[in-house]
PDB file of C-alpha atoms in Angstrom:
ATOM      1  CA  ALA V 764       4.316  14.157 -11.823  1.00 35.00           C
ATOM      2  CA  HIS V 765       3.030  11.364  -9.627  1.00 50.00           C
ATOM      3  CA  ALA V 766       5.630   8.550  -9.773  1.00 49.00           C
ATOM      4  CA  ILE V 767       3.146   5.684  -9.388  1.00 50.00           C
ATOM      5  CA  ARG V 768       0.857   7.008 -12.120  1.00 50.00           C
ATOM      6  CA  ASP V 769       3.833   7.503 -14.449  1.00 51.00           C
ATOM      7  CA  VAL V 770       4.959   3.888 -14.074  1.00 51.00           C
ATOM      8  CA  ALA V 771       1.410   2.495 -14.278  1.00 50.00           C
ATOM      9  CA  GLN V 772       0.750   4.265 -17.583  1.00 53.00           C
ATOM     10  CA  GLY V 773       3.533   2.248 -19.219  1.00 55.00           C
ATOM     11  CA  VAL V 774       1.997  -1.150 -18.378  1.00 51.00           C
ATOM     12  CA  THR V 775       0.740  -3.005 -21.447  1.00 51.00           C
ATOM     13  CA  SER V 776       0.413  -6.685 -20.442  1.00 50.00           C
ATOM     14  CA  THR V 777      -2.960  -8.109 -19.388  1.00 50.00           C
ATOM     15  CA  SER V 778      -1.986  -9.330 -15.915  1.00 52.00           C
ATOM     16  CA  PHE V 779       1.130  -9.326 -13.811  1.00 58.00           C
ATOM     17  CA  PHE V 780       2.761  -8.503 -10.505  1.00 58.00           C
ATOM     18  CA  ALA V 781       6.000  -6.543 -10.680  1.00 60.00           C
ATOM     19  CA  ARG V 782       8.251  -4.716  -8.264  1.00 59.00           C
ATOM     20  CA  VAL V 783       9.169  -1.294  -9.545  1.00 57.00           C
ATOM     21  CA  THR V 784      11.807   1.268  -8.640  1.00 56.00           C
ATOM     22  CA  LEU V 785      10.427   4.762  -8.337  1.00 53.00           C
ATOM     23  CA  THR V 786      12.877   7.517  -9.169  1.00 51.00           C
ATOM     24  CA  LYS V 787      13.194  11.258  -8.959  1.00 55.00           C
ATOM     25  CA  ASP V 788      15.895  13.016 -10.928  1.00 58.00           C
ATOM     26  CA  GLU V 789      17.323   9.598 -11.916  1.00 55.00           C
ATOM     27  CA  ALA V 790      17.873   8.530  -8.286  1.00 58.00           C
ATOM     28  CA  ALA V 791      15.823   5.971  -6.349  1.00 64.00           C
ATOM     29  CA  LEU V 792      13.035   7.668  -4.441  1.00 70.00           C
ATOM     30  CA  SER V 793      13.713   7.559  -0.698  1.00 73.00           C
ATOM     31  CA  LEU V 794      11.184   6.209   1.779  1.00 76.00           C
ATOM     32  CA  GLY V 795      10.404   9.747   2.925  1.00 77.00           C
ATOM     33  CA  GLY V 796      10.123  10.944  -0.667  1.00 76.00           C
ATOM     34  CA  PHE V 797       7.760   8.095  -1.503  1.00 76.00           C
ATOM     35  CA  ILE V 798       5.473   8.772   1.473  1.00 78.00           C
ATOM     36  CA  ALA V 799       5.470  12.522   0.823  1.00 77.00           C
ATOM     37  CA  GLY V 800       4.900  11.933  -2.899  1.00 75.00           C
ATOM     38  CA  ILE V 801       1.767   9.869  -2.340  1.00 75.00           C
ATOM     39  CA  GLY V 802      -0.010  12.948  -1.084  1.00 72.00           C
ATOM     40  CA  ALA V 803      -2.297  10.860   1.126  1.00 71.00           C
ATOM     41  CA  ASP V 804      -1.582  12.701   4.395  1.00 78.00           C
ATOM     42  CA  PHE V 805       0.417   9.783   5.843  1.00 83.00           C
ATOM     43  CA  ASP V 806       2.805  10.689   8.659  1.00 83.00           C
ATOM     44  CA  GLU V 807       6.162  10.679   6.851  1.00 84.00           C
ATOM     45  CA  ALA V 808       8.136  10.854  10.120  1.00 87.00           C
ATOM     46  CA  LEU V 809       6.297   7.791  11.478  1.00 91.00           C
ATOM     47  CA  TYR V 810       7.321   5.747   8.431  1.00 89.00           C
ATOM     48  CA  ARG V 811      10.938   6.933   8.509  1.00 89.00           C
ATOM     49  CA  ALA V 812      11.244   6.208  12.246  1.00 93.00           C
ATOM     50  CA  ASN V 813       9.959   2.633  12.032  1.00 94.00           C
ATOM     51  CA  PHE V 814      10.817   1.144   8.634  1.00 92.00           C
ATOM     52  CA  GLU V 815      14.034   0.390   6.824  1.00 91.00           C
ATOM     53  CA  GLU V 816      14.912   2.992   4.193  1.00 87.00           C
ATOM     54  CA  GLU V 817      14.608   0.439   1.388  1.00 86.00           C
ATOM     55  CA  TYR V 818      11.037  -0.431   0.469  1.00 86.00           C
ATOM     56  CA  SER V 819       9.422  -2.225  -2.452  1.00 86.00           C
ATOM     57  CA  ALA V 820       6.847  -0.514  -4.604  1.00 86.00           C
ATOM     58  CA  PHE V 821       4.796  -2.830  -6.791  1.00 88.00           C
ATOM     59  CA  LEU V 822       2.164  -2.848  -9.491  1.00 88.00           C
ATOM     60  CA  TYR V 823      -0.523  -5.489  -9.771  1.00 91.00           C
ATOM     61  CA  LYS V 824      -2.527  -5.614 -12.976  1.00 88.00           C
ATOM     62  CA  ASP V 825      -5.735  -7.470 -13.687  1.00 89.00           C
ATOM     63  CA  ALA V 826      -8.623  -7.036 -16.130  1.00 88.00           C
ATOM     64  CA  ARG V 827      -9.944  -4.074 -14.128  1.00 91.00           C
ATOM     65  CA  GLY V 828      -6.813  -1.935 -13.955  1.00 89.00           C
ATOM     66  CA  VAL V 829      -3.313  -1.348 -12.645  1.00 89.00           C
ATOM     67  CA  TRP V 830      -3.077  -1.285  -8.866  1.00 92.00           C
ATOM     68  CA  PRO V 831      -0.049   0.183  -7.048  1.00 91.00           C
ATOM     69  CA  GLY V 832       1.166  -0.914  -3.654  1.00 91.00           C
ATOM     70  CA  ALA V 833       4.199  -0.862  -1.383  1.00 91.00           C
ATOM     71  CA  VAL V 834       5.939  -3.177   1.076  1.00 93.00           C
ATOM     72  CA  PHE V 835       7.795  -1.756   4.074  1.00 92.00           C
ATOM     73  CA  LYS V 836      10.069  -3.785   6.366  1.00 93.00           C
ATOM     74  CA  LEU V 837      10.191  -2.925  10.049  1.00 96.00           C
ATOM     75  CA  GLN V 838      13.492  -1.912  11.557  1.00 95.00           C
ATOM     76  CA  GLU V 839      14.868  -4.781  13.643  1.00 95.00           C
ATOM     77  CA  ASP V 840      14.245  -3.061  16.995  1.00 95.00           C
ATOM     78  CA  LYS V 841      10.554  -2.362  16.287  1.00 95.00           C
ATOM     79  CA  LEU V 842       7.509  -4.509  17.110  1.00 93.00           C
ATOM     80  CA  SER V 843       4.521  -4.461  14.786  1.00 92.00           C
ATOM     81  CA  VAL V 844       2.057  -5.132  17.593  1.00 92.00           C
ATOM     82  CA  LEU V 845       3.075  -1.868  19.283  1.00 93.00           C
ATOM     83  CA  LEU V 846       2.812   0.136  16.051  1.00 93.00           C
ATOM     84  CA  GLN V 847      -0.529  -1.150  14.790  1.00 93.00           C
ATOM     85  CA  PRO V 848      -2.639   1.538  16.516  1.00 93.00           C
ATOM     86  CA  GLN V 849      -0.502   4.353  15.073  1.00 92.00           C
ATOM     87  CA  PHE V 850      -0.679   2.970  11.541  1.00 91.00           C
ATOM     88  CA  ALA V 851      -4.425   2.296  11.817  1.00 91.00           C
ATOM     89  CA  LYS V 852      -4.820   6.075  11.557  1.00 90.00           C
ATOM     90  CA  ILE V 853      -4.615   5.473   7.800  1.00 90.00           C
ATOM     91  CA  GLU V 854      -8.331   4.768   8.091  1.00 92.00           C
ATOM     92  CA  GLN V 855      -8.912   8.427   8.966  1.00 89.00           C
ATOM     93  CA  SER V 856      -7.203   9.713   5.820  1.00 88.00           C
ATOM     94  CA  SER V 857      -9.399  11.644   3.414  1.00 87.00           C
ATOM     95  CA  LYS V 858      -6.747  11.410   0.683  1.00 88.00           C
ATOM     96  CA  LEU V 859      -6.412   7.654   0.064  1.00 92.00           C
ATOM     97  CA  LYS V 860      -7.449   8.251  -3.552  1.00 92.00           C
ATOM     98  CA  ASN V 861      -3.997   9.756  -4.143  1.00 90.00           C
ATOM     99  CA  PHE V 862      -2.372   6.315  -3.807  1.00 89.00           C
ATOM    100  CA  PHE V 863      -4.340   4.912  -6.772  1.00 93.00           C
ATOM    101  CA  ALA V 864      -3.040   5.050 -10.348  1.00 89.00           C
ATOM    102  CA  GLU V 865      -6.507   6.113 -11.567  1.00 91.00           C
ATOM    103  CA  ASP V 866      -9.501   7.677  -9.852  1.00 94.00           C
ATOM    104  CA  PRO V 867     -11.078   4.876  -7.738  1.00 95.00           C
ATOM    105  CA  GLY V 868     -14.348   6.712  -7.315  1.00 94.00           C
ATOM    106  CA  THR V 869     -15.723   7.259  -3.836  1.00 92.00           C
ATOM    107  CA  PRO V 870     -15.447   5.003  -0.796  1.00 91.00           C
ATOM    108  CA  SER V 871     -18.244   2.466  -0.972  1.00 82.00           C
ATOM    109  CA  SER V 872     -20.317   1.777   2.099  1.00 70.00           C
ATOM    110  CA  SER V 873     -22.871  -0.506   0.462  1.00 58.00           C
ATOM    111  CA  SER V 874     -21.628  -4.070   0.893  1.00 54.00           C
ATOM    112  CA  THR V 875     -19.161  -3.801   3.771  1.00 54.00           C
ATOM    113  CA  GLY V 876     -20.087  -0.642   5.617  1.00 63.00           C
ATOM    114  CA  GLY V 877     -16.712   1.004   5.087  1.00 88.00           C
ATOM    115  CA  TRP V 878     -13.493  -0.353   6.601  1.00 92.00           C
ATOM    116  CA  HIS V 879     -13.582  -4.076   7.259  1.00 92.00           C
ATOM    117  CA  GLY V 880     -11.291  -7.034   7.908  1.00 94.00           C
ATOM    118  CA  GLU V 881     -10.099  -9.340   5.108  1.00 94.00           C
ATOM    119  CA  GLN V 882      -8.445 -12.676   5.863  1.00 95.00           C
ATOM    120  CA  ILE V 883      -5.053 -13.027   4.107  1.00 95.00           C
ATOM    121  CA  GLY V 884      -3.592 -16.378   5.084  1.00 91.00           C
ATOM    122  CA  SER V 885      -3.416 -16.448   8.870  1.00 93.00           C
ATOM    123  CA  GLU V 886      -3.503 -12.663   9.231  1.00 95.00           C
ATOM    124  CA  VAL V 887      -6.213 -10.041   8.865  1.00 95.00           C
ATOM    125  CA  ALA V 888      -5.823  -6.998   6.646  1.00 96.00           C
ATOM    126  CA  ARG V 889      -8.037  -3.929   6.738  1.00 96.00           C
ATOM    127  CA  ALA V 890      -9.754  -2.805   3.549  1.00 95.00           C
ATOM    128  CA  LEU V 891     -11.976  -0.082   2.140  1.00 95.00           C
ATOM    129  CA  ALA V 892     -13.761  -0.645  -1.175  1.00 94.00           C
ATOM    130  CA  PHE V 893     -14.257   2.181  -3.649  1.00 94.00           C
ATOM    131  CA  THR V 894     -16.951   2.475  -6.301  1.00 93.00           C
ATOM    132  CA  LYS V 895     -14.662   1.661  -9.252  1.00 94.00           C
ATOM    133  CA  PRO V 896     -14.735  -2.138  -9.735  1.00 93.00           C
ATOM    134  CA  GLY V 897     -11.599  -3.693  -8.247  1.00 92.00           C
ATOM    135  CA  ALA V 898     -10.530  -0.557  -6.379  1.00 95.00           C
ATOM    136  CA  MET V 899      -9.919  -1.337  -2.732  1.00 95.00           C
ATOM    137  CA  PHE V 900      -7.414   0.301  -0.424  1.00 95.00           C
ATOM    138  CA  ALA V 901      -6.032  -2.443   1.804  1.00 96.00           C
ATOM    139  CA  TYR V 902      -3.256  -2.616   4.352  1.00 96.00           C
ATOM    140  CA  GLY V 903      -1.915  -5.043   6.876  1.00 96.00           C
ATOM    141  CA  TRP V 904       0.943  -6.430   8.925  1.00 96.00           C
ATOM    142  CA  PHE V 905       2.467  -9.720   7.791  1.00 96.00           C
ATOM    143  CA  HIS V 906       5.025 -12.087   9.340  1.00 94.00           C
ATOM    144  CA  ASN V 907       5.464  -9.537  12.176  1.00 93.00           C
ATOM    145  CA  SER V 908       7.949  -7.654   9.981  1.00 95.00           C
ATOM    146  CA  TYR V 909       6.169  -6.252   6.938  1.00 95.00           C
ATOM    147  CA  PHE V 910       3.591  -3.535   6.480  1.00 95.00           C
ATOM    148  CA  ILE V 911       1.899  -3.613   3.085  1.00 95.00           C
ATOM    149  CA  LEU V 912      -0.308  -0.999   1.427  1.00 94.00           C
ATOM    150  CA  SER V 913      -2.199  -1.879  -1.746  1.00 95.00           C
ATOM    151  CA  THR V 914      -4.930  -0.458  -3.943  1.00 95.00           C
ATOM    152  CA  SER V 915      -6.199  -3.958  -4.733  1.00 95.00           C
ATOM    153  CA  LEU V 916      -7.025  -6.797  -2.386  1.00 95.00           C
ATOM    154  CA  ASP V 917      -5.696  -9.294  -4.930  1.00 94.00           C
ATOM    155  CA  GLY V 918      -2.540  -7.181  -5.229  1.00 94.00           C
ATOM    156  CA  LEU V 919      -2.127  -7.349  -1.450  1.00 95.00           C
ATOM    157  CA  ARG V 920      -2.545 -11.137  -1.510  1.00 95.00           C
ATOM    158  CA  GLU V 921       0.099 -11.436  -4.231  1.00 92.00           C
ATOM    159  CA  ALA V 922       2.497  -9.137  -2.346  1.00 93.00           C
ATOM    160  CA  VAL V 923       2.165 -11.372   0.732  1.00 95.00           C
ATOM    161  CA  ARG V 924       2.885 -14.453  -1.417  1.00 92.00           C
ATOM    162  CA  GLN V 925       6.021 -12.725  -2.713  1.00 88.00           C
ATOM    163  CA  LEU V 926       7.466 -12.100   0.776  1.00 89.00           C
TER     164      LEU V 926
END
């Protein structure tokens, strides 16, 4: 079973932001296990080599749905500016839908033309809207130490506020 979908199905409140612990066989899901479990063809070795083992998964809920995301902290000897090109390869993934709790539809090219920049405070995230209202895969680097993935732009904004 998909860990994010399992947790999201239990959400009953109308809006919230919550950190969640994903588990497998009653143990916290490792960073590698989380990346592999997403099924979005992310490079698991790249994540393990550059981020601390502990990460924060989160759920953001609004009137349109429950939107999963994750926050990864860079290892102290790594520089985000040097890693940005490697992690931008996310934009080539054909399996981003796997990160969503529910089917987001298809990538929308109508209003933004696909991937585009979104201002989050003083930093720019990258985002791709999907046809389901509210569904947007977004990612970015924040405070030179955190890499955040989210299935909602508002969820990404809230995750940055929580840093």
